[in-house]
Amino acid sequence: MPKKVFELAKELDIGPLDLVESLKAKGFAVRNHMAELSDADVTSYLASVKKDEEASSDTASKKKVVRKKAPAAAAKTVEKKTVERKAAAPAEEADEEKKTTKKASTVKKKATVIRRKTDENTDEESDTMYADSDESEETQVHAATEVEADEEENFVAQPAEDESVTEPTPAVSEEVAASAPASTGGLRVVSKAPVKKETPNEAGVITRKAADKEAIKEAIKEEKKLSTIDRPHRFTPVYTPSKDPMFKENQAKEEAARVAKAEALKAAQPKQFTGTPAEQEDERKRGEEEENKKRMGGLASMMTGKKAIASKAQAITMSRAEEELKSYTALSGTGRPIYTQILRKKDYVGPTQQTERTEVKDSKRVVHIHKGVVLGDLAHKLSVKFKDLLDECLKLNLLIKETDYVGPKLAADICALFNYRVEDKAFNEEKIIGKAAVSEDEKSKFPVRPPVVAIMGHVDHGKTTLLDTIRKDKVASGEAGGITQHIGAYSVKVEGDKTITFLDTPGHAAFGAMRQRGAHATDIVVLVVAADDGVMPQTKESIRFCENAGVPIIIAVNKMDKPGVNPDKVKQELTEFNLLPEDWGGTTQYVHVSALKSMGIDELLEAILLQAEILDLRADEKGPVEGVVIESKIEQGRGPMATILVQSGTLNKGDYLVVGETYGRARSLNDHLGVQLVSAGPSTPVQILGLEDAPAPGDRINIVKSEREAKKIAENRLNERKLLQAAPEKKKVSLEDFFSNAAKEGEEQKLLNLIIRSDVQGSYEAIKSAVESLGNSEVAVKVVAGGVGPITDSDVQMAATANGFLIGFNMRPVTSARKLAEDKGVDIKNYSIIYELINDVKLALEGLLDPEFVEEFIGRAEVREVFNIPKAGVIAGSYVIDGKIAQGCGIRLLRNGKIMHDGKLSSLKRFKDDVKEVKNGYECGISLEGFTNINAGDIFEAYLMVQKKRTLDDAAGMSQSGSKETRANL
Ligand SMILES: Nc1nc2c(ncn2[C@@H]2O[C@H](COP(=O)(O)OP(=O)(O)OP(=O)(O)O)[C@@H](O)[C@H]2O)c(=O)[nH]1
């Protein structure tokens, strides 16, 4: 069974490294203690050891070791001594030797080179047996090289020895390692000894031809050379002897034990061959020959440089060595790689030829942009330096930066300066959506659709009550604060088959933006005006929105049930706005109603249907779907939910939608009553589920073929908006603007940071725009985050970081957010009525305004006589002629109307006593802080600086009313 070296070492009870050394010395190709030995190797090695031991014991018993100088070495190496066994040994000794050799096996002889280190430092010498003394000299040069060389030498020498395989080698000096410790106490086994020394003239000795010897020498030298050039450097573990005498003794003991064990092992070895002793002998010889052949093969390959690569690591090392060699040869004698190019200094050959400037063809003077462009990029597209672009832009009064993003219009203006035109190559979503222009003629053939009606009017004029009465449903009672908070859309059946779609729009000023959207989405507006209140600000505002949207108005004069109301007064007021009643010769329909008493409702509905008829409202049910978002919110557990008014086409359940910057699939369609629909035709308000996000009110909806297309369009819209938002608003700069901006630069605007969470998108937007419009140059509201949904931990975290406030509109914080807010000391305010929210924000903003100090006159005194009192200083004996003079007040000294001094009162006395104040008609002594030039006849004017809390109206300079004053100095 094959064995690892360390296993054999264990069996032999010797150190694995020692065994490796020993094996190497005996010509076994082992790399380390992990190398594997075949059975034949083990047997061969043990036999060899045995033979050595016997030889050593013979030598020791006969004590005929003769120290003899090698003929060649004698001349060159004096220090080295070669111990040889005399060739002319007695005959019986020779016989004995012959026997031993045969018994041990006819394997080639291996001598062991043993270097002995003596304890004396000065007299260090080594007894080494060398085949060649030249070799011994070389081995002294470098230990590692020596070992290597010795090994090589050994391997090379073997074939020569094999020639004498059957012959004993009396000329070969042997020294058994085991005997060495006893004599030297510090022997170091470096490697196996090379070859025997040749003594050609002696009888019975197998001689080696001189030519062969020379050839081998040459081979050894060649090998050595190679080993220094292309062989990787490797270290051979070298045993360093201890100088401790005890150690030497132990070594000797260990060695003796090892020998004994090897002998025992040999004795225990099973006999492998059967048959006659002659047959056994033949078999053994054959085995040995095979073994030798194997080794010879290895040696031959080594000699020819085709040494078998033992391991991967060795292969890597070899390849590295090869590379190194190559790079070495790639270096010229200067140490510079031969492929390095020498840089030559260029000779000056005069000015370079100027390339002629070619004018760009008109057809090529086009700049392609995608909706907008960053000016740095535009300069690049125009092939001009940005500096030149900046100079040219000043002609347009434009002060630009390289990072500015401009829209197509401004880009076109800039490009025109360089005789370029702009082509917008923006993502064309219409190509995907496939909008087809419909002619008026085609439109007239479409079926009639229900009118979409919005109800507008001033707060509390009865909009919700009116709608409620119309659709017989109580809406107002369920609303917080009795105010409609967001747009609701409802379809109402009237006159049998006919349907009217109502948009219930809120009336409060904060919902202006929403109302505007409502106006644009509607065909007809019913303007509710309370007969008892008349035209109010938001009535006027609603009229303006309708005018802008070109939407016809029907006036519902409400609360006609109230006693003493005068509808003509309302009509009169509205004539100012070109809303002349029909009975007064105009075109506007006026209907007298009482929403509360359900009076005049039918007339109103008739008027709406009449108006719709006049408008001839038609839509293609089968055409592409168009619609608008009325409202949206995120419902817990259901996700984003949007109220959509389909304006044309038919929206089907399962359609892929693009809605503003979001997209999705209409997973479910519900009408205002919550009834599931399969499809929704023109003028039908539906709530849809299945969008990715809550869209903004007013967003348009389109249907596309796939979700991928929908996503693409939505993402493109989002990207473009972001780019435009990032772009600073470009205004034409005037010198006045520049100076006013420069003056403002020093002032720092105080910010009130808010995080707003609302139940629906419309409310959020309305609140956001309302609170943001509250600021001025000194203070401003910044909505740092917000949207639809409950107040979460991250909102609280953000409020804490931004030092802001959290506002929930119809939204409460989640439990964890509430706890976190308590921990972080963040204030969460909850509102359900928008004007209360706005008032609070306004008050908070006012708190940020710097207080104002105003001077308040309090009295006047006339100086009658001036006293110069040594310790007290100058005292002006005065008489209070107006108001009072008080301690701590500011005081001005006037002489002939001219202000001589303005400072603080130092002391105020009545006779010798200090007093707090002296009123009109009394005398007093007044002294001033740091001023003594007081004359009789001068006037003291006393005043107080009063701190005045400012309101936003004050700050805007609109109104001084409502300011609260506090006396700062008293
Ligand atoms: N007497 C009388 N009261 C009415 C009539 N219509 C509405 N009201 C009352 O007016 C108040 C306001 O009505 P709303 O319908 O909430 O008014 P609104 O215009 O919808 O108010 P906002 O939602 O705040 O814009 C309520 O107290 C109603 O009862 C009416 O025809 N006659």
PDB file of C-alpha atoms in Angstrom, residues 575-717:
ATOM      1  CA  THR A 575     -75.527  93.296 -14.217  1.00  0.00           C
ATOM      2  CA  GLU A 576     -72.119  94.757 -13.463  1.00  0.00           C
ATOM      3  CA  PHE A 577     -70.684  91.434 -14.546  1.00  0.00           C
ATOM      4  CA  ASN A 578     -72.574  91.218 -17.837  1.00  0.00           C
ATOM      5  CA  LEU A 579     -75.022  88.740 -16.353  1.00  0.00           C
ATOM      6  CA  LEU A 580     -78.159  90.462 -17.564  1.00  0.00           C
ATOM      7  CA  PRO A 581     -81.362  88.499 -16.865  1.00  0.00           C
ATOM      8  CA  GLU A 582     -83.513  87.342 -19.795  1.00  0.00           C
ATOM      9  CA  ASP A 583     -86.472  89.317 -18.517  1.00  0.00           C
ATOM     10  CA  TRP A 584     -84.238  92.395 -18.575  1.00  0.00           C
ATOM     11  CA  GLY A 585     -83.233  91.744 -22.147  1.00  0.00           C
ATOM     12  CA  GLY A 586     -80.156  89.684 -21.415  1.00  0.00           C
ATOM     13  CA  THR A 587     -79.188  86.047 -21.993  1.00  0.00           C
ATOM     14  CA  THR A 588     -78.534  84.842 -18.472  1.00  0.00           C
ATOM     15  CA  GLN A 589     -81.087  82.564 -16.883  1.00  0.00           C
ATOM     16  CA  TYR A 590     -82.085  83.505 -13.352  1.00  0.00           C
ATOM     17  CA  VAL A 591     -84.001  81.002 -11.240  1.00  0.00           C
ATOM     18  CA  HIS A 592     -85.478  81.823  -7.850  1.00  0.00           C
ATOM     19  CA  VAL A 593     -84.993  78.877  -5.555  1.00  0.00           C
ATOM     20  CA  SER A 594     -85.124  77.850  -1.960  1.00  0.00           C
ATOM     21  CA  ALA A 595     -82.756  74.954  -1.441  1.00  0.00           C
ATOM     22  CA  LEU A 596     -84.039  74.493   2.042  1.00  0.00           C
ATOM     23  CA  LYS A 597     -87.712  74.470   1.125  1.00  0.00           C
ATOM     24  CA  SER A 598     -87.120  72.659  -2.191  1.00  0.00           C
ATOM     25  CA  MET A 599     -88.679  75.503  -4.139  1.00  0.00           C
ATOM     26  CA  GLY A 600     -87.830  76.263  -7.786  1.00  0.00           C
ATOM     27  CA  ILE A 601     -85.668  73.129  -8.172  1.00  0.00           C
ATOM     28  CA  ASP A 602     -87.516  71.842 -11.246  1.00  0.00           C
ATOM     29  CA  GLU A 603     -87.188  75.226 -12.884  1.00  0.00           C
ATOM     30  CA  LEU A 604     -83.487  75.165 -12.206  1.00  0.00           C
ATOM     31  CA  LEU A 605     -83.085  71.684 -13.708  1.00  0.00           C
ATOM     32  CA  GLU A 606     -85.129  72.785 -16.725  1.00  0.00           C
ATOM     33  CA  ALA A 607     -82.882  75.761 -17.152  1.00  0.00           C
ATOM     34  CA  ILE A 608     -79.823  73.465 -17.027  1.00  0.00           C
ATOM     35  CA  LEU A 609     -81.229  71.117 -19.633  1.00  0.00           C
ATOM     36  CA  LEU A 610     -82.180  74.065 -21.801  1.00  0.00           C
ATOM     37  CA  GLN A 611     -78.694  75.452 -21.541  1.00  0.00           C
ATOM     38  CA  ALA A 612     -77.264  72.035 -22.384  1.00  0.00           C
ATOM     39  CA  GLU A 613     -79.448  71.885 -25.456  1.00  0.00           C
ATOM     40  CA  ILE A 614     -78.213  75.267 -26.563  1.00  0.00           C
ATOM     41  CA  LEU A 615     -74.644  74.060 -26.066  1.00  0.00           C
ATOM     42  CA  ASP A 616     -75.412  70.895 -28.058  1.00  0.00           C
ATOM     43  CA  LEU A 617     -73.163  68.718 -25.951  1.00  0.00           C
ATOM     44  CA  ARG A 618     -72.070  65.601 -27.779  1.00  0.00           C
ATOM     45  CA  ALA A 619     -69.385  62.998 -27.349  1.00  0.00           C
ATOM     46  CA  ASP A 620     -68.140  59.919 -29.156  1.00  0.00           C
ATOM     47  CA  GLU A 621     -68.807  56.941 -26.959  1.00  0.00           C
ATOM     48  CA  LYS A 622     -66.681  54.741 -29.178  1.00  0.00           C
ATOM     49  CA  GLY A 623     -63.782  57.120 -29.629  1.00  0.00           C
ATOM     50  CA  PRO A 624     -60.604  57.416 -27.570  1.00  0.00           C
ATOM     51  CA  VAL A 625     -61.178  57.879 -23.859  1.00  0.00           C
ATOM     52  CA  GLU A 626     -60.607  61.323 -22.430  1.00  0.00           C
ATOM     53  CA  GLY A 627     -61.294  62.403 -18.929  1.00  0.00           C
ATOM     54  CA  VAL A 628     -60.222  64.490 -16.025  1.00  0.00           C
ATOM     55  CA  VAL A 629     -59.451  63.730 -12.398  1.00  0.00           C
ATOM     56  CA  ILE A 630     -61.908  65.404 -10.060  1.00  0.00           C
ATOM     57  CA  GLU A 631     -60.461  64.128  -6.817  1.00  0.00           C
ATOM     58  CA  SER A 632     -58.094  61.508  -5.536  1.00  0.00           C
ATOM     59  CA  LYS A 633     -57.127  59.931  -2.255  1.00  0.00           C
ATOM     60  CA  ILE A 634     -55.325  56.937  -0.848  1.00  0.00           C
ATOM     61  CA  GLU A 635     -57.670  54.615   0.943  1.00  0.00           C
ATOM     62  CA  GLN A 636     -56.218  52.326   3.499  1.00  0.00           C
ATOM     63  CA  GLY A 637     -56.313  48.748   2.272  1.00  0.00           C
ATOM     64  CA  ARG A 638     -57.456  49.764  -1.190  1.00  0.00           C
ATOM     65  CA  GLY A 639     -54.656  52.004  -2.379  1.00  0.00           C
ATOM     66  CA  PRO A 640     -54.970  55.100  -4.557  1.00  0.00           C
ATOM     67  CA  MET A 641     -58.514  55.941  -5.502  1.00  0.00           C
ATOM     68  CA  ALA A 642     -59.399  58.612  -8.054  1.00  0.00           C
ATOM     69  CA  THR A 643     -62.696  60.202  -8.999  1.00  0.00           C
ATOM     70  CA  ILE A 644     -62.649  60.618 -12.726  1.00  0.00           C
ATOM     71  CA  LEU A 645     -65.048  62.342 -15.011  1.00  0.00           C
ATOM     72  CA  VAL A 646     -65.123  60.607 -18.360  1.00  0.00           C
ATOM     73  CA  GLN A 647     -65.520  63.292 -21.015  1.00  0.00           C
ATOM     74  CA  SER A 648     -65.510  61.237 -24.175  1.00  0.00           C
ATOM     75  CA  GLY A 649     -65.172  57.618 -25.150  1.00  0.00           C
ATOM     76  CA  THR A 650     -66.006  54.730 -22.871  1.00  0.00           C
ATOM     77  CA  LEU A 651     -63.783  53.692 -20.032  1.00  0.00           C
ATOM     78  CA  ASN A 652     -63.898  49.939 -19.483  1.00  0.00           C
ATOM     79  CA  LYS A 653     -62.939  47.929 -16.485  1.00  0.00           C
ATOM     80  CA  GLY A 654     -59.415  46.559 -17.048  1.00  0.00           C
ATOM     81  CA  ASP A 655     -58.253  49.402 -19.294  1.00  0.00           C
ATOM     82  CA  TYR A 656     -54.646  50.594 -18.975  1.00  0.00           C
ATOM     83  CA  LEU A 657     -54.572  54.213 -17.984  1.00  0.00           C
ATOM     84  CA  VAL A 658     -52.115  57.057 -17.920  1.00  0.00           C
ATOM     85  CA  VAL A 659     -53.284  59.636 -15.440  1.00  0.00           C
ATOM     86  CA  GLY A 660     -51.037  62.664 -15.219  1.00  0.00           C
ATOM     87  CA  GLU A 661     -47.753  61.342 -13.907  1.00  0.00           C
ATOM     88  CA  THR A 662     -49.142  58.054 -12.729  1.00  0.00           C
ATOM     89  CA  TYR A 663     -50.513  55.027 -14.465  1.00  0.00           C
ATOM     90  CA  GLY A 664     -52.296  51.783 -13.787  1.00  0.00           C
ATOM     91  CA  ARG A 665     -55.130  49.536 -14.718  1.00  0.00           C
ATOM     92  CA  ALA A 666     -58.756  50.250 -13.955  1.00  0.00           C
ATOM     93  CA  ARG A 667     -59.242  47.314 -11.605  1.00  0.00           C
ATOM     94  CA  SER A 668     -62.676  48.499 -10.564  1.00  0.00           C
ATOM     95  CA  LEU A 669     -65.106  51.214 -11.582  1.00  0.00           C
ATOM     96  CA  ASN A 670     -67.680  52.496  -9.093  1.00  0.00           C
ATOM     97  CA  ASP A 671     -70.301  55.168  -9.464  1.00  0.00           C
ATOM     98  CA  HIS A 672     -71.098  57.777  -6.784  1.00  0.00           C
ATOM     99  CA  LEU A 673     -73.308  55.308  -4.976  1.00  0.00           C
ATOM    100  CA  GLY A 674     -70.588  52.655  -4.856  1.00  0.00           C
ATOM    101  CA  VAL A 675     -72.208  50.496  -7.543  1.00  0.00           C
ATOM    102  CA  GLN A 676     -69.687  48.504  -9.589  1.00  0.00           C
ATOM    103  CA  LEU A 677     -69.699  49.434 -13.278  1.00  0.00           C
ATOM    104  CA  VAL A 678     -68.327  47.558 -16.229  1.00  0.00           C
ATOM    105  CA  SER A 679     -67.889  50.673 -18.303  1.00  0.00           C
ATOM    106  CA  ALA A 680     -68.426  54.407 -18.000  1.00  0.00           C
ATOM    107  CA  GLY A 681     -69.499  56.530 -20.940  1.00  0.00           C
ATOM    108  CA  PRO A 682     -69.178  60.291 -21.499  1.00  0.00           C
ATOM    109  CA  SER A 683     -70.083  62.640 -18.606  1.00  0.00           C
ATOM    110  CA  THR A 684     -70.038  59.808 -16.103  1.00  0.00           C
ATOM    111  CA  PRO A 685     -68.162  60.332 -12.864  1.00  0.00           C
ATOM    112  CA  VAL A 686     -66.493  57.131 -11.646  1.00  0.00           C
ATOM    113  CA  GLN A 687     -64.174  56.176  -8.904  1.00  0.00           C
ATOM    114  CA  ILE A 688     -61.367  53.961 -10.127  1.00  0.00           C
ATOM    115  CA  LEU A 689     -58.986  51.682  -8.288  1.00  0.00           C
ATOM    116  CA  GLY A 690     -55.734  50.305  -9.624  1.00  0.00           C
ATOM    117  CA  LEU A 691     -53.511  53.310 -10.111  1.00  0.00           C
ATOM    118  CA  GLU A 692     -49.919  53.303  -8.902  1.00  0.00           C
ATOM    119  CA  ASP A 693     -50.295  56.615  -7.126  1.00  0.00           C
ATOM    120  CA  ALA A 694     -52.913  59.218  -6.316  1.00  0.00           C
ATOM    121  CA  PRO A 695     -53.105  61.613  -9.269  1.00  0.00           C
ATOM    122  CA  ALA A 696     -53.609  65.342  -8.871  1.00  0.00           C
ATOM    123  CA  PRO A 697     -57.060  66.839  -9.422  1.00  0.00           C
ATOM    124  CA  GLY A 698     -57.277  68.232 -12.915  1.00  0.00           C
ATOM    125  CA  ASP A 699     -54.938  65.566 -14.392  1.00  0.00           C
ATOM    126  CA  ARG A 700     -56.056  64.244 -17.757  1.00  0.00           C
ATOM    127  CA  ILE A 701     -56.572  60.558 -18.339  1.00  0.00           C
ATOM    128  CA  ASN A 702     -55.724  58.549 -21.440  1.00  0.00           C
ATOM    129  CA  ILE A 703     -56.044  54.936 -22.363  1.00  0.00           C
ATOM    130  CA  VAL A 704     -53.115  53.016 -23.832  1.00  0.00           C
ATOM    131  CA  LYS A 705     -52.672  49.474 -25.056  1.00  0.00           C
ATOM    132  CA  SER A 706     -50.363  48.094 -22.416  1.00  0.00           C
ATOM    133  CA  GLU A 707     -49.062  48.763 -18.956  1.00  0.00           C
ATOM    134  CA  ARG A 708     -45.579  49.178 -20.395  1.00  0.00           C
ATOM    135  CA  GLU A 709     -46.734  52.048 -22.615  1.00  0.00           C
ATOM    136  CA  ALA A 710     -48.613  53.605 -19.744  1.00  0.00           C
ATOM    137  CA  LYS A 711     -45.547  53.435 -17.539  1.00  0.00           C
ATOM    138  CA  LYS A 712     -43.337  54.899 -20.234  1.00  0.00           C
ATOM    139  CA  ILE A 713     -45.587  57.911 -20.743  1.00  0.00           C
ATOM    140  CA  ALA A 714     -46.039  58.504 -17.012  1.00  0.00           C
ATOM    141  CA  GLU A 715     -42.313  58.314 -16.356  1.00  0.00           C
ATOM    142  CA  ASN A 716     -41.558  60.673 -19.204  1.00  0.00           C
ATOM    143  CA  ARG A 717     -44.022  63.204 -17.850  1.00  0.00           C
TER     144      ARG A 717
END
